[in-house]
Amino acid sequence: MSAATPRSGPTRRVVFVHDPRMAQFELHADHPFKPIRMELTRSLLVHAGLLEQAEVIAPRPPNDDDLLTVHASEYVEAVRELSAGGPQTDAARYGLGTADNPIFPGMHGLVSLICAGTVTAMDSVATGAALRAVNLGGGLHHAMRARASGFCLYNDLALAIRRAVDVHGLRVAYVDLDAHHGDGVQWLFYDDPNVMTISLHESGHYLFPGTGHTYETGKGAGRGLSVNVPLEPYTEDDSYLAAFDAVVPAALRAFAPNVILLQAGADPHRYDPLADLSLTLTGMRDSYRRVVALADELTGGRLVATGGGGYDPYRTVPRAWAQLWAAVTGREVPSSLPDAWLEEWRDLLPSGSELPHLALDGQGDFPPRPKREQITRRNGVIAQRVVEALTAVWQDTGLGGAVTSR
Amino acid sequence: MLVNEIMTRKVVAIGPDTPIRDVQLLMEQRNIRHFPILEERSKGALDSLVGIVSDRDLRLVGADHPRAPANVTAADPVKRVMVTNVLVAHPDDPIEETAKVLRDNKIGAMPVMDDGRLVGIVTGIDMLDALIFMSGVREASSRLEVELADRPGALAGLLDRVASRNVNVSSVMTSRADEGSVAFVLRVGTFDGHGLADHLRGLGYNVLWPPEASEA
C-alpha cells in the first residue's frame, strides 16, 4: 500500500447504509434529538449527486445476539418489555423514563435496527466487500452495558467493535469527534488490548457526561489505549485542529489499527445549541479529511463512519455529514448547495427554520471569540500533556515499538 | 462526611522502644508516612497512645540538616524523635473540622481515637481523596452553576424546579459566596444542560453556566 500518497479521483466501493425506518421516529416533540436531520442529509447527498456511485445497502436483520455481545441480558429484556408497553417500575434503574431517555413504543426494534446498520457497515469493510462504509443513523456512544444515557439506548459502535475484534480478528481504533465525551465506548473497552479509543470533546468540567479527562488512559491490558483530549468551551477551528494534529496521528501510528471507526457527531459546530465548541464547517470538514488520510496511511483505507450528536438539524447537520460523506468518498461538496434540495424541503420545515445555501460558513459569519488566545494556549497545554503522558505509557508497554518497526 | 468514612483502619502501630532503623525500614517497605506510637497499658496489648512519628522526623535522623536531632542515631529507640503532644481526631468528627486542624497546625496526619482506643489514622491525602469524590462525577451529568440569594429556601426552590423537569441532581457544591449571594455548582443528570439553563433563566434565575444560546 502506498502510505501517504494523495488519492486521485473518487474512492470506489463505499457503502451507504440506509433504511428509512431509522429516521422515522421521534422521542417526543420537544426532544432535542431530531431524526429529520438524517433525511435532510440523504436528500442533500442525492441532489448533489454524491450518492450516485455509492452502494446503498440495508442493515442486516437486527438480532439480540449482537446486542448481547455488549449489553446485559437483563437490560435488553427490560428494554424490550418497556418498548412493548410493559410496566415502568424498573425503568429508572436502567436510566430510562427520564427527560433525556424517554420510553417510546417500538424503541427496542428501532435502536436494534440502528445497531444492525453499524454492524453491517463494519462487516462490509472487514470482509473487503467495501473499502469504507457509513451509517449516519449510528453513533450512540453514551449507552452503557446496562444503562441508557444521553439519548443512547444501545451502543451500536461497541457492537461493531466487538464484531470486528471477535469475528474478524481486527484491531480497531475508535475516533470520536462528537462534542461530548465518548464515555460508553471508552468504558466498554477500557481494558481491551485490541481497541484504542480516542475522543476529542468539550471538557467534562463543563459539558455532559462529565468524563473524558486526560488521566483516563485505560487500564490492565488496555493501559495507554484510552486517549482523551478535553477542549475548552468556545474552541475554534485552528485550535481544534492543532490539538487533533498533536495527538491523533501519534496515537493511531503507535497503535497501528486494522480499521478505524469514526463517530462524527455534528455538535462541535458553533451553531449547536447543546454544546459550546465553536467550530465552523471548514474545521469539521478538515477533521474528517484528516481521519480519512490516516486511514489511507495506516489501515489500507479501511474506515467505518457513523453520525452521532448534532442538535442544529437544519443549518448544520446536513452540511456536516455531507462533508463527512464527501471526505470518505474522496469527493467535494459543491460550494453552492443544490436548489433542488432547498426546493424539496421548502414547505416541510418548521416555521422560522431555513436551510443554508452554501456548503461552508462564510468568513465573516462569526466574530472571533473573546479569550481566543487563552483558549488556544490552554488547549495546547492539554494536548501536550496527553501526548507526554501517553508516550511514556506506550514506551512502557512496548506499543511505541510497533511504530519504529514498521 | 465523617472521619470514620475516610480514615485508614489498618494502622501500623509501634512501641516507643522500637529502633529508629526498624521504623525507617517499615516506612519504606509499607509506604507509610505516619506511625502512632503506643505503649502497653494492660498486659500484652499496645493500647496507650504516647506519640507519633512522621517520615520527616525519621529522615532527619543522622542527616546533615539544621533541624536534624542532636546525638540521635538510627540505632536509638524511636521515642527519641517522636512527637508527644499528639493531636487526635474522633471517628465522628466532620472531615472539614479535621482538615482545619491539620491545616492550622501544619501537620500531615492525626490518629483517630475512640474511647481511648486507636481505631484509625486520617491524613491530608485522605482529605484530597474526599475532595475528589465530592467534586467528582458519579454519573453522566452536566454542570449547572447558579447564583442564588443567600436566604432560606433559595436552594430548595431551585432543586424543586430541576426536579419538576424530571432531572436528577447527583451533587451540589458551593463555588463562591459574596455578600448576600451564594453560587452553587450542581451536577444534573441531563444531556441538555442548556435547555435546563434556559428554562431556569425564564423563571428569573441567574445561571452562570451553561451560557445562553445567543452567547454560544
Coordinates of C-alpha atoms in Angstrom, one line a residue:
Chain A
M1 CA 0.0 0.0 0.0
S2 CA 1.3 3.5 -0.7
A3 CA 1.0 5.1 2.6
A4 CA 0.6 8.9 2.4
T5 CA 0.1 9.2 -1.3
P6 CA -2.9 11.5 -2.0
R7 CA -5.7 9.8 -3.8
S8 CA -6.8 11.0 -7.1
G9 CA -10.5 10.8 -8.1
P10 CA -13.3 9.3 -6.1
T11 CA -12.8 6.3 -3.9
R12 CA -14.6 3.2 -5.1
R13 CA -16.6 0.8 -3.1
V14 CA -18.1 2.9 -0.4
V15 CA -21.2 1.6 1.3
F16 CA -24.0 3.9 2.5
V17 CA -26.2 2.1 5.0
H18 CA -29.8 3.2 4.6
D19 CA -33.2 2.2 6.0
P20 CA -36.0 4.8 6.0
R21 CA -37.2 3.5 9.4
M22 CA -34.0 4.7 11.0
A23 CA -35.2 8.3 10.5
Q24 CA -38.9 7.8 11.1
F25 CA -39.3 8.1 14.8
E26 CA -39.5 10.8 17.4
L27 CA -38.6 10.6 21.0
H28 CA -41.1 13.3 21.7
A29 CA -41.9 16.5 20.0
D30 CA -39.7 18.8 22.0
H31 CA -36.8 16.4 22.4
P32 CA -33.6 17.9 21.0
F33 CA -32.8 14.8 19.0
K34 CA -34.4 15.4 15.6
P35 CA -34.4 12.3 13.3
I36 CA -35.3 14.6 10.3
R37 CA -31.6 15.5 10.1
M38 CA -30.9 12.1 8.5
E39 CA -33.4 12.5 5.7
L40 CA -32.2 16.1 5.2
T41 CA -28.7 14.8 4.8
R42 CA -29.5 11.9 2.5
S43 CA -31.6 14.2 0.3
L44 CA -28.7 16.7 0.1
L45 CA -26.4 13.9 -1.0
V46 CA -28.9 12.7 -3.6
H47 CA -29.4 16.2 -5.1
A48 CA -25.7 16.9 -5.1
G49 CA -25.0 13.7 -7.0
L50 CA -22.9 12.4 -4.2
L51 CA -24.7 9.1 -3.7
E52 CA -24.5 8.2 -7.4
Q53 CA -21.5 5.9 -7.2
A54 CA -22.3 4.6 -3.7
E55 CA -23.6 1.2 -2.9
V56 CA -26.7 1.8 -0.8
I57 CA -27.4 -1.2 1.4
A58 CA -29.9 -2.1 4.1
P59 CA -28.9 -3.1 7.6
R60 CA -28.8 -6.8 8.2
P61 CA -31.9 -8.1 10.2
P62 CA -31.5 -6.9 13.8
N63 CA -30.8 -9.7 16.3
D64 CA -30.5 -9.9 20.0
D65 CA -27.3 -12.0 19.8
D66 CA -25.5 -8.9 18.5
L67 CA -26.8 -6.8 21.4
L68 CA -25.7 -9.4 23.9
T69 CA -22.1 -9.1 22.9
V70 CA -22.1 -5.7 24.7
H71 CA -25.3 -5.4 26.8
A72 CA -26.5 -7.3 29.8
S73 CA -29.3 -9.7 29.0
E74 CA -31.5 -8.3 31.9
Y75 CA -31.1 -4.8 30.4
V76 CA -32.1 -5.9 26.8
E77 CA -35.0 -7.8 28.3
A78 CA -36.1 -4.7 30.3
V79 CA -35.9 -2.5 27.2
R80 CA -37.9 -5.0 25.2
E81 CA -40.6 -5.1 27.7
L82 CA -40.8 -1.3 28.2
S83 CA -40.7 -1.0 24.4
A84 CA -43.8 -3.2 24.2
G85 CA -45.6 -1.0 26.8
G86 CA -44.7 -3.0 29.9
P87 CA -44.8 -1.5 33.4
Q88 CA -42.2 1.1 34.1
T89 CA -41.4 0.1 37.7
D90 CA -37.8 -0.8 37.0
A91 CA -37.1 1.8 34.3
A92 CA -35.1 4.3 36.4
R93 CA -32.6 1.6 37.2
Y94 CA -31.7 1.4 33.6
G95 CA -31.6 5.2 33.0
L96 CA -34.9 5.1 31.2
G97 CA -38.1 7.2 31.6
T98 CA -36.0 10.3 32.3
A99 CA -36.2 13.6 30.4
D100 CA -33.2 12.5 28.3
N101 CA -34.2 8.9 27.6
P102 CA -38.0 8.8 27.4
I103 CA -39.6 5.4 26.9
F104 CA -41.4 5.2 23.5
P105 CA -43.1 2.3 21.8
G106 CA -41.0 0.3 19.5
M107 CA -37.7 1.7 20.8
H108 CA -36.1 -1.8 21.1
G109 CA -36.7 -2.6 17.4
L110 CA -35.7 0.8 16.2
V111 CA -32.4 1.0 18.0
S112 CA -31.7 -2.6 17.2
L113 CA -32.0 -1.7 13.6
I114 CA -29.6 1.2 14.0
C115 CA -27.2 -1.1 15.7
A116 CA -27.6 -3.6 12.9
G117 CA -26.7 -0.8 10.5
T118 CA -23.4 -0.1 12.1
V119 CA -22.6 -3.8 12.3
T120 CA -23.4 -4.2 8.6
A121 CA -21.1 -1.3 7.8
M122 CA -18.3 -2.9 9.8
D123 CA -18.9 -6.3 8.1
S124 CA -18.8 -4.7 4.7
V125 CA -15.4 -3.2 5.4
A126 CA -14.0 -6.1 7.4
T127 CA -14.8 -8.7 4.7
G128 CA -13.4 -6.5 2.0
A129 CA -16.8 -6.1 0.3
A130 CA -16.3 -2.4 0.6
L131 CA -13.3 -0.1 1.4
R132 CA -15.4 2.2 3.6
A133 CA -18.9 2.3 4.9
V134 CA -21.1 5.0 6.6
N135 CA -24.2 4.6 8.8
L136 CA -25.4 8.1 9.6
G137 CA -28.1 6.7 11.9
G138 CA -25.4 5.2 14.2
G139 CA -23.1 6.9 16.8
L140 CA -24.9 6.1 20.1
H141 CA -21.7 6.4 22.1
H142 CA -23.1 7.1 25.6
A143 CA -25.0 3.8 26.0
M144 CA -23.5 1.6 28.8
R145 CA -23.7 -2.1 29.4
A146 CA -26.9 -2.0 31.3
R147 CA -27.9 1.7 31.2
A148 CA -29.3 4.1 28.7
S149 CA -27.6 7.5 28.7
G150 CA -27.6 10.8 26.7
F151 CA -30.3 9.7 24.1
C152 CA -28.5 6.4 23.6
L153 CA -30.3 3.1 24.3
Y154 CA -27.9 0.5 22.8
N155 CA -24.3 1.2 21.8
D156 CA -24.1 0.4 18.0
L157 CA -20.4 1.5 18.0
A158 CA -19.5 -1.0 20.7
L159 CA -21.4 -3.8 18.9
A160 CA -19.5 -3.1 15.6
I161 CA -16.2 -3.0 17.5
R162 CA -16.9 -6.3 19.2
R163 CA -17.7 -7.9 15.9
A164 CA -14.6 -6.5 14.3
V165 CA -12.4 -7.9 17.1
D166 CA -14.2 -11.2 17.8
V167 CA -15.4 -12.3 14.4
H168 CA -13.0 -10.6 12.0
G169 CA -9.9 -10.6 14.3
L170 CA -9.1 -6.9 13.7
R171 CA -7.5 -4.2 15.9
V172 CA -9.9 -1.3 16.0
A173 CA -9.1 2.4 16.5
Y174 CA -12.2 4.3 17.5
V175 CA -12.1 8.1 16.9
D176 CA -14.8 10.2 18.4
L177 CA -15.2 13.7 17.2
D178 CA -18.6 14.4 18.9
A179 CA -18.6 17.4 21.2
H180 CA -19.4 15.1 24.1
H181 CA -17.0 12.6 25.5
G182 CA -17.5 9.1 24.0
D183 CA -17.9 7.6 27.5
G184 CA -19.9 4.5 26.7
V185 CA -17.4 3.2 24.1
Q186 CA -14.4 4.1 26.3
W187 CA -15.6 2.3 29.4
L188 CA -16.8 -0.8 27.4
F189 CA -13.2 -1.3 26.0
Y190 CA -11.2 0.3 28.8
D191 CA -9.1 -2.7 29.4
D192 CA -9.2 -4.2 25.9
P193 CA -5.8 -4.5 24.2
N194 CA -7.4 -4.8 20.7
V195 CA -9.2 -1.4 20.9
M196 CA -7.9 2.1 21.1
T197 CA -10.5 4.8 21.9
I198 CA -9.7 8.5 21.1
S199 CA -12.1 11.2 22.0
L200 CA -11.9 15.0 21.3
H201 CA -14.6 16.8 23.2
E202 CA -15.6 19.8 25.2
S203 CA -14.2 19.3 28.7
G204 CA -16.3 17.3 31.0
H205 CA -15.7 20.0 33.6
Y206 CA -18.4 21.9 31.7
L207 CA -20.3 19.5 29.5
F208 CA -22.2 16.2 29.7
P209 CA -21.2 13.5 30.6
G210 CA -18.5 14.9 32.8
T211 CA -15.8 12.4 32.0
G212 CA -13.0 12.3 29.3
H213 CA -10.2 13.8 31.4
T214 CA -6.6 13.4 30.3
Y215 CA -5.8 11.0 33.1
E216 CA -8.4 8.4 31.8
T217 CA -5.9 6.4 29.8
G218 CA -7.1 2.8 30.1
K219 CA -6.2 0.0 32.5
G220 CA -4.8 -3.5 32.6
A221 CA -4.2 -4.8 29.1
G222 CA -5.7 -1.6 27.7
R223 CA -3.3 0.7 29.5
G224 CA -2.5 3.6 27.3
L225 CA -5.3 2.8 24.8
S226 CA -7.8 5.4 26.0
V227 CA -6.9 8.8 24.7
N228 CA -8.8 11.9 25.8
V229 CA -8.5 15.5 24.6
P230 CA -10.8 17.7 26.7
L231 CA -11.1 21.1 25.0
E232 CA -12.1 24.5 26.3
P233 CA -15.6 25.8 25.6
Y234 CA -15.5 28.1 22.6
T235 CA -12.6 26.3 21.0
E236 CA -12.4 27.4 17.3
D237 CA -11.1 25.6 14.2
D238 CA -7.4 26.3 14.4
S239 CA -7.0 25.4 18.0
Y240 CA -9.1 22.3 17.5
L241 CA -7.2 21.1 14.5
A242 CA -3.9 21.8 16.3
A243 CA -5.0 19.6 19.2
F244 CA -6.1 16.9 16.7
D245 CA -2.7 17.1 14.9
A246 CA -0.8 16.9 18.2
V247 CA -2.5 13.8 19.5
V248 CA -4.4 11.7 17.0
P249 CA -1.8 10.8 14.3
A250 CA 0.7 9.9 17.0
A251 CA -1.8 7.7 18.9
L252 CA -3.0 6.0 15.7
R253 CA 0.5 5.3 14.5
A254 CA 1.5 3.9 17.8
F255 CA -1.5 1.6 17.9
A256 CA -1.4 0.5 14.2
P257 CA -5.0 -0.4 13.8
N258 CA -6.5 -2.6 11.0
V259 CA -9.6 -0.4 10.8
I260 CA -10.8 3.0 12.0
L261 CA -14.3 3.6 13.3
L262 CA -15.2 7.3 13.3
Q263 CA -18.0 8.8 15.3
A264 CA -18.7 12.1 13.6
G265 CA -21.2 13.8 15.8
A266 CA -22.1 17.2 14.2
D267 CA -22.3 19.1 17.5
P268 CA -18.8 20.7 17.7
H269 CA -20.2 23.4 15.4
R270 CA -20.7 26.9 16.7
Y271 CA -24.4 26.8 16.0
D272 CA -25.1 23.7 18.1
P273 CA -27.4 24.6 20.9
L274 CA -26.3 21.8 23.3
A275 CA -22.5 22.2 23.3
D276 CA -20.1 25.1 23.5
L277 CA -17.4 24.3 21.0
S278 CA -17.1 26.9 18.2
L279 CA -16.1 25.0 15.0
T280 CA -17.1 26.0 11.5
L281 CA -18.0 23.6 8.7
T282 CA -14.4 24.2 7.4
G283 CA -12.9 22.9 10.6
M284 CA -15.2 20.0 10.8
R285 CA -14.5 19.1 7.1
D286 CA -10.8 19.2 7.7
S287 CA -11.1 17.0 10.8
Y288 CA -12.9 14.3 8.7
R289 CA -10.3 14.6 5.9
R290 CA -7.6 14.1 8.4
V291 CA -9.2 10.9 9.7
V292 CA -9.6 9.6 6.1
A293 CA -5.9 10.4 5.4
L294 CA -4.9 8.5 8.5
A295 CA -6.9 5.5 7.4
D296 CA -5.2 5.7 4.0
E297 CA -1.8 5.7 5.8
L298 CA -2.5 3.1 8.4
T299 CA -5.4 0.7 7.5
G300 CA -5.2 0.5 3.8
G301 CA -8.0 3.0 3.7
R302 CA -10.4 0.9 5.8
L303 CA -12.8 3.2 7.6
V304 CA -16.3 2.9 9.0
A305 CA -18.1 6.2 9.9
T306 CA -21.3 7.0 11.8
G307 CA -23.2 10.1 12.8
G308 CA -23.8 10.9 16.4
G309 CA -24.9 14.1 18.1
G310 CA -25.9 17.3 16.2
Y311 CA -28.8 19.4 17.5
D312 CA -28.9 22.1 14.9
P313 CA -30.7 19.9 12.5
Y314 CA -31.3 22.3 9.6
R315 CA -28.3 24.6 9.2
T316 CA -25.5 22.3 10.5
V317 CA -26.1 18.6 10.5
P318 CA -26.8 18.0 6.8
R319 CA -23.8 20.1 5.7
A320 CA -21.5 18.5 8.2
W321 CA -22.5 15.0 7.2
A322 CA -22.3 15.9 3.5
Q323 CA -18.7 16.9 4.2
L324 CA -18.2 13.6 6.1
W325 CA -19.5 11.6 3.1
A326 CA -17.5 13.6 0.7
A327 CA -14.3 13.1 2.7
V328 CA -15.0 9.3 2.9
T329 CA -15.7 9.0 -0.8
G330 CA -12.9 11.4 -1.9
R331 CA -15.2 14.0 -3.4
E332 CA -16.2 17.6 -2.9
V333 CA -19.5 19.1 -1.7
P334 CA -20.4 21.8 -4.2
S335 CA -19.9 25.2 -2.6
S336 CA -23.4 26.3 -3.5
L337 CA -25.9 23.7 -2.3
P338 CA -28.3 22.4 -4.9
D339 CA -31.5 24.4 -5.5
A340 CA -33.5 21.2 -5.8
W341 CA -32.6 20.4 -2.2
L342 CA -33.7 23.7 -0.9
E343 CA -36.9 23.4 -3.0
E344 CA -37.7 19.9 -1.8
W345 CA -37.8 21.0 1.9
R346 CA -39.1 24.5 1.5
D347 CA -42.5 23.8 2.9
L348 CA -41.6 20.9 5.1
L349 CA -39.6 22.6 7.8
P350 CA -41.0 24.3 10.9
S351 CA -41.6 28.0 10.5
G352 CA -38.5 30.1 11.3
S353 CA -36.2 27.3 10.1
E354 CA -34.3 27.7 6.9
L355 CA -31.8 25.6 5.1
P356 CA -28.4 27.1 4.2
H357 CA -27.4 27.9 0.6
L358 CA -23.6 27.5 1.0
A359 CA -21.7 24.4 1.9
L360 CA -19.3 26.2 4.2
D361 CA -19.7 29.0 6.7
G362 CA -18.7 32.5 5.4
Q363 CA -15.5 34.0 6.6
G364 CA -17.4 36.8 8.3
D365 CA -20.2 34.8 9.7
F366 CA -18.7 34.6 13.1
P367 CA -16.7 37.2 15.0
P368 CA -13.7 35.8 16.7
R369 CA -14.3 34.5 20.2
P370 CA -13.2 36.7 23.1
K371 CA -10.3 35.0 25.0
R372 CA -9.3 33.2 21.8
E373 CA -5.6 33.3 22.8
Q374 CA -6.2 31.9 26.3
I375 CA -8.3 29.1 24.9
T376 CA -5.7 28.3 22.3
R377 CA -3.0 28.3 24.9
R378 CA -5.0 26.1 27.3
N379 CA -5.8 23.6 24.6
G380 CA -2.2 23.4 23.6
V381 CA -1.1 22.6 27.1
I382 CA -3.8 19.9 27.3
A383 CA -2.8 18.3 24.0
Q384 CA 0.9 18.3 25.0
R385 CA 0.1 16.8 28.4
V386 CA -1.8 14.0 26.7
V387 CA 1.0 13.2 24.3
E388 CA 3.6 13.2 27.0
A389 CA 1.6 11.0 29.4
L390 CA 0.7 8.5 26.7
T391 CA 4.2 8.4 25.1
A392 CA 5.6 7.3 28.5
V393 CA 2.9 4.6 28.8
W394 CA 3.5 3.4 25.3
Q395 CA 7.2 3.1 25.8
D396 CA 6.5 1.1 29.0
T397 CA 4.0 -1.2 27.3
G398 CA 6.1 -1.6 24.1
L399 CA 3.4 -0.1 22.0
G400 CA 5.7 2.6 20.5
G401 CA 7.9 -0.2 19.2
A402 CA 5.2 -1.1 16.7
V403 CA 5.8 2.3 15.0
T404 CA 9.5 2.1 14.6
S405 CA 9.5 -1.4 13.4
R406 CA 7.1 -0.6 10.6
Chain B
M1 CA -18.8 13.2 55.6
L2 CA -17.2 11.9 58.8
V3 CA -13.6 10.9 59.6
N4 CA -15.0 7.4 60.1
E5 CA -15.7 7.2 56.4
I6 CA -12.4 8.3 55.0
M7 CA -9.8 7.1 57.6
T8 CA -7.4 4.2 57.2
R9 CA -8.4 1.5 59.7
K10 CA -5.4 -0.9 59.4
V11 CA -2.8 1.1 61.3
V12 CA 0.7 0.0 61.8
A13 CA 1.5 0.9 65.4
I14 CA 4.8 0.6 67.0
G15 CA 6.2 0.6 70.6
P16 CA 8.4 3.5 71.8
D17 CA 11.4 1.3 72.2
T18 CA 11.5 0.1 68.6
P19 CA 14.8 1.1 67.0
I20 CA 14.5 4.0 64.5
R21 CA 16.2 1.9 61.9
D22 CA 13.3 -0.7 62.0
V23 CA 10.7 2.1 61.7
Q24 CA 12.6 3.6 58.8
L25 CA 12.6 0.2 57.1
L26 CA 8.8 -0.2 57.7
M27 CA 8.2 3.2 56.3
E28 CA 10.0 2.4 53.0
Q29 CA 8.6 -1.2 52.7
R30 CA 5.0 -0.4 53.5
N31 CA 4.9 3.1 52.0
I32 CA 3.7 4.6 55.3
R33 CA 4.4 8.2 56.4
H34 CA 3.0 8.3 59.9
F35 CA 3.3 5.9 62.8
P36 CA 1.3 6.3 66.0
I37 CA 3.4 5.1 68.9
L38 CA 1.6 3.0 71.6
E39 CA 2.6 1.8 75.0
E40 CA 1.4 -1.3 76.9
R41 CA -1.2 -0.3 79.4
S42 CA -2.9 -3.6 80.0
K43 CA -0.7 -6.7 79.8
G44 CA 0.3 -7.8 76.3
A45 CA -1.5 -5.1 74.3
L46 CA -0.2 -1.9 72.8
D47 CA -3.1 0.3 73.8
S48 CA -2.0 3.7 75.1
L49 CA -1.1 6.4 72.6
V50 CA 2.1 8.1 73.7
G51 CA 3.3 9.8 70.5
I52 CA 3.5 10.0 66.7
V53 CA 6.4 10.0 64.3
S54 CA 6.4 11.1 60.7
D55 CA 8.6 10.3 57.7
R56 CA 10.2 13.6 58.1
D57 CA 11.2 13.0 61.7
L58 CA 12.7 9.7 60.7
R59 CA 14.6 11.0 57.6
L60 CA 16.2 13.8 59.7
V61 CA 17.9 11.3 61.9
G62 CA 21.6 11.5 61.1
A63 CA 21.0 14.0 58.3
D64 CA 23.3 17.0 57.6
H65 CA 20.5 19.4 58.2
P66 CA 19.9 22.3 60.7
R67 CA 16.8 20.6 62.0
A68 CA 18.4 17.1 62.5
P69 CA 18.0 15.9 66.1
A70 CA 21.3 16.1 68.0
N71 CA 23.0 12.9 69.2
V72 CA 20.4 10.6 67.8
T73 CA 21.3 7.6 65.6
A74 CA 19.2 5.0 63.8
A75 CA 20.1 2.6 66.5
D76 CA 18.3 4.6 69.1
P77 CA 14.7 4.0 70.1
V78 CA 12.0 5.8 68.2
K79 CA 10.8 7.6 71.4
R80 CA 13.9 9.9 70.9
V81 CA 12.3 11.5 67.9
M82 CA 8.6 11.1 68.4
V83 CA 6.2 14.0 69.0
T84 CA 4.5 13.6 72.3
N85 CA 1.8 16.3 72.3
V86 CA -0.4 14.4 69.8
L87 CA -3.5 15.9 68.2
V88 CA -6.1 13.3 67.7
A89 CA -9.4 13.0 65.8
H90 CA -12.6 11.1 66.7
P91 CA -14.3 8.9 64.2
D92 CA -17.5 11.0 64.3
D93 CA -15.7 14.3 63.6
P94 CA -16.8 16.0 60.4
I95 CA -13.9 15.9 57.9
E96 CA -13.9 19.7 57.4
E97 CA -13.1 20.1 61.1
T98 CA -10.3 17.7 60.9
A99 CA -9.0 19.3 57.7
K100 CA -8.9 22.7 59.5
V101 CA -6.9 21.2 62.5
L102 CA -4.4 19.6 60.1
R103 CA -4.1 22.9 58.2
D104 CA -3.8 25.2 61.2
N105 CA -1.2 23.0 62.9
K106 CA 0.7 22.2 59.7
I107 CA 0.6 18.5 60.4
G108 CA 0.1 15.6 57.9
A109 CA -2.0 13.2 60.0
M110 CA -3.9 12.5 63.1
P111 CA -4.5 9.2 64.9
V112 CA -8.2 8.5 65.3
M113 CA -9.1 7.6 68.9
D114 CA -12.4 6.3 70.2
D115 CA -12.8 5.9 73.9
G116 CA -9.1 5.8 74.5
R117 CA -8.6 3.2 71.8
L118 CA -6.7 3.7 68.5
V119 CA -9.2 2.9 65.7
G120 CA -7.5 4.5 62.6
I121 CA -5.4 7.3 61.2
V122 CA -6.5 10.2 58.9
T123 CA -4.2 12.1 56.7
G124 CA -4.1 15.1 54.3
I125 CA -4.2 12.6 51.4
D126 CA -7.5 11.2 52.7
M127 CA -8.8 14.8 52.6
L128 CA -7.7 15.0 48.9
D129 CA -9.5 11.7 48.1
A130 CA -12.6 13.1 49.8
L131 CA -12.4 16.3 47.7
I132 CA -12.0 14.3 44.5
F133 CA -15.1 12.2 45.5
M134 CA -17.2 15.2 46.5
S135 CA -16.4 17.3 43.4
G136 CA -16.4 14.3 41.1
V137 CA -18.8 12.9 38.6
R138 CA -20.7 10.0 40.0
E139 CA -22.9 9.5 36.9
A140 CA -23.2 11.0 33.5
S141 CA -24.2 14.6 34.1
S142 CA -23.9 18.2 33.1
R143 CA -22.5 21.2 35.1
L144 CA -25.1 23.8 36.2
E145 CA -23.9 26.8 38.1
V146 CA -26.5 29.1 39.6
E147 CA -26.2 32.2 41.8
L148 CA -28.8 32.3 44.5
A149 CA -29.9 34.8 47.1
D150 CA -28.3 33.8 50.5
R151 CA -31.6 33.2 52.2
P152 CA -33.7 30.2 53.5
G153 CA -35.4 28.2 50.8
A154 CA -33.4 29.6 47.8
L155 CA -31.6 26.3 47.1
A156 CA -34.7 24.3 47.9
G157 CA -36.6 26.3 45.3
L158 CA -34.0 25.7 42.7
L159 CA -33.9 22.0 43.3
D160 CA -37.7 21.9 43.1
R161 CA -37.6 23.5 39.7
V162 CA -35.0 21.0 38.5
A163 CA -36.9 18.1 39.9
S164 CA -40.1 19.2 38.1
R165 CA -38.2 18.8 34.8
N166 CA -37.7 15.1 35.8
V167 CA -33.9 15.7 36.1
N168 CA -31.8 14.2 38.9
V169 CA -29.3 16.1 40.9
S170 CA -26.2 14.0 41.7
S171 CA -24.1 16.6 43.5
V172 CA -24.2 20.1 44.9
M173 CA -21.1 22.2 45.9
T174 CA -20.6 25.9 46.8
S175 CA -18.4 27.6 44.3
R176 CA -18.3 31.1 45.9
A177 CA -20.1 33.2 48.4
D178 CA -20.5 37.0 48.3
E179 CA -22.4 39.5 50.4
G180 CA -26.0 38.3 50.1
S181 CA -25.5 35.7 47.4
V182 CA -24.1 32.2 47.0
A183 CA -23.1 30.4 43.8
F184 CA -23.7 26.6 43.7
V185 CA -22.4 24.1 41.2
L186 CA -24.8 21.2 40.6
R187 CA -24.2 18.1 38.6
V188 CA -27.5 17.5 36.9
G189 CA -28.4 14.2 35.2
T190 CA -29.3 15.6 31.8
F191 CA -27.7 15.8 28.4
D192 CA -29.5 19.1 27.7
G193 CA -27.9 21.4 30.3
H194 CA -28.6 24.3 28.0
G195 CA -32.3 23.5 27.8
L196 CA -32.5 23.3 31.6
A197 CA -30.5 26.6 32.0
D198 CA -32.7 28.4 29.6
H199 CA -35.8 27.2 31.5
L200 CA -34.3 28.4 34.8
R201 CA -33.4 31.8 33.2
G202 CA -37.0 32.0 32.1
L203 CA -38.0 31.7 35.8
G204 CA -35.6 34.5 36.7
Y205 CA -32.6 32.5 37.9
N206 CA -29.1 33.9 37.4
V207 CA -27.5 30.9 35.7
L208 CA -23.7 31.3 35.5
W209 CA -23.1 28.1 33.4
P210 CA -24.0 27.0 30.8
P211 CA -24.2 30.2 28.8
E212 CA -27.3 31.4 26.9
A213 CA -27.6 30.1 23.3
S214 CA -27.2 33.6 22.0
E215 CA -23.7 33.9 23.6
A216 CA -22.7 30.5 22.3

